[in-house]
CSV table of C-alpha atoms in Angstrom, one decimal:
chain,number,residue,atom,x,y,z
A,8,UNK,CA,-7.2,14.9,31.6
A,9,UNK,CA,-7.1,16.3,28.2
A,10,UNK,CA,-4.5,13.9,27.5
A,11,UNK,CA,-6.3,11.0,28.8
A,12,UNK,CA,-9.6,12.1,26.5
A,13,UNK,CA,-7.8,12.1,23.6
A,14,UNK,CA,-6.5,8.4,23.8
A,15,UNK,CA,-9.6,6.9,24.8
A,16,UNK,CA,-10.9,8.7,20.9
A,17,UNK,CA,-8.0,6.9,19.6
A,18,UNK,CA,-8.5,3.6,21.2
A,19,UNK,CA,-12.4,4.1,20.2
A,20,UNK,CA,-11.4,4.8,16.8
A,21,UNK,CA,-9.2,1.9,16.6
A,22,UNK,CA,-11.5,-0.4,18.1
A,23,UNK,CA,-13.8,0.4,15.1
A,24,UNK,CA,-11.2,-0.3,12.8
A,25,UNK,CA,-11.0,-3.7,14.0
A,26,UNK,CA,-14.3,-4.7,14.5
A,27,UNK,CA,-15.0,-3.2,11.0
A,28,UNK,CA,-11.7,-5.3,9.1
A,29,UNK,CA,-13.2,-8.8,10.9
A,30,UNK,CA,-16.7,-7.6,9.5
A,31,UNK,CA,-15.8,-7.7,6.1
A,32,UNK,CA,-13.5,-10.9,6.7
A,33,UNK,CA,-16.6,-12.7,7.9
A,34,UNK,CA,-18.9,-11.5,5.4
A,35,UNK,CA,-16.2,-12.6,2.9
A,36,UNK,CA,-15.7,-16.1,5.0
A,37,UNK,CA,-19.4,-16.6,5.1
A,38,UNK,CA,-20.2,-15.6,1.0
A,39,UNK,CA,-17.4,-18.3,0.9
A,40,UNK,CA,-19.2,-20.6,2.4
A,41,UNK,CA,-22.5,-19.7,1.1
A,42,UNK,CA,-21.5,-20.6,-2.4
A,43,UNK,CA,-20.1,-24.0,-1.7
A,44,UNK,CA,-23.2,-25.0,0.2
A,45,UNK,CA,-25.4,-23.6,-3.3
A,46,UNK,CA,-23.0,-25.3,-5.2
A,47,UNK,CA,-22.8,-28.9,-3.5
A,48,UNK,CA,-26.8,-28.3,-3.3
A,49,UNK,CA,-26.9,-28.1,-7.4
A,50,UNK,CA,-24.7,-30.9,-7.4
A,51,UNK,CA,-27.0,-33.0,-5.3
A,52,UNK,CA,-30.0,-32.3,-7.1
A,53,UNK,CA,-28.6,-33.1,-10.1
């Protein structure tokens, strides 16, 4: 049982892990994308 507890903190732990890593890959994707939109914006209203 002890046993059992123990890997289900791991797996929690790891799940984290993940879900944190594709957080900041998004928010890096998105920042990305958030700068080509302002840029072909400026361009436009040039």
């Amino acid at each position: 049982m002890i046993s059992f507890l123990g890997e289900l903190k791991l797996y929690r732990q790891q799940q984290k892990e993940i879900e944190t890593n594709l957080y900041k890959r998004w928010g890096k994707m998105t920042e990305i994308q958030n700068t080509a939109i302002v840029d072909a914006v400026k361009r436009a209203a040039e």
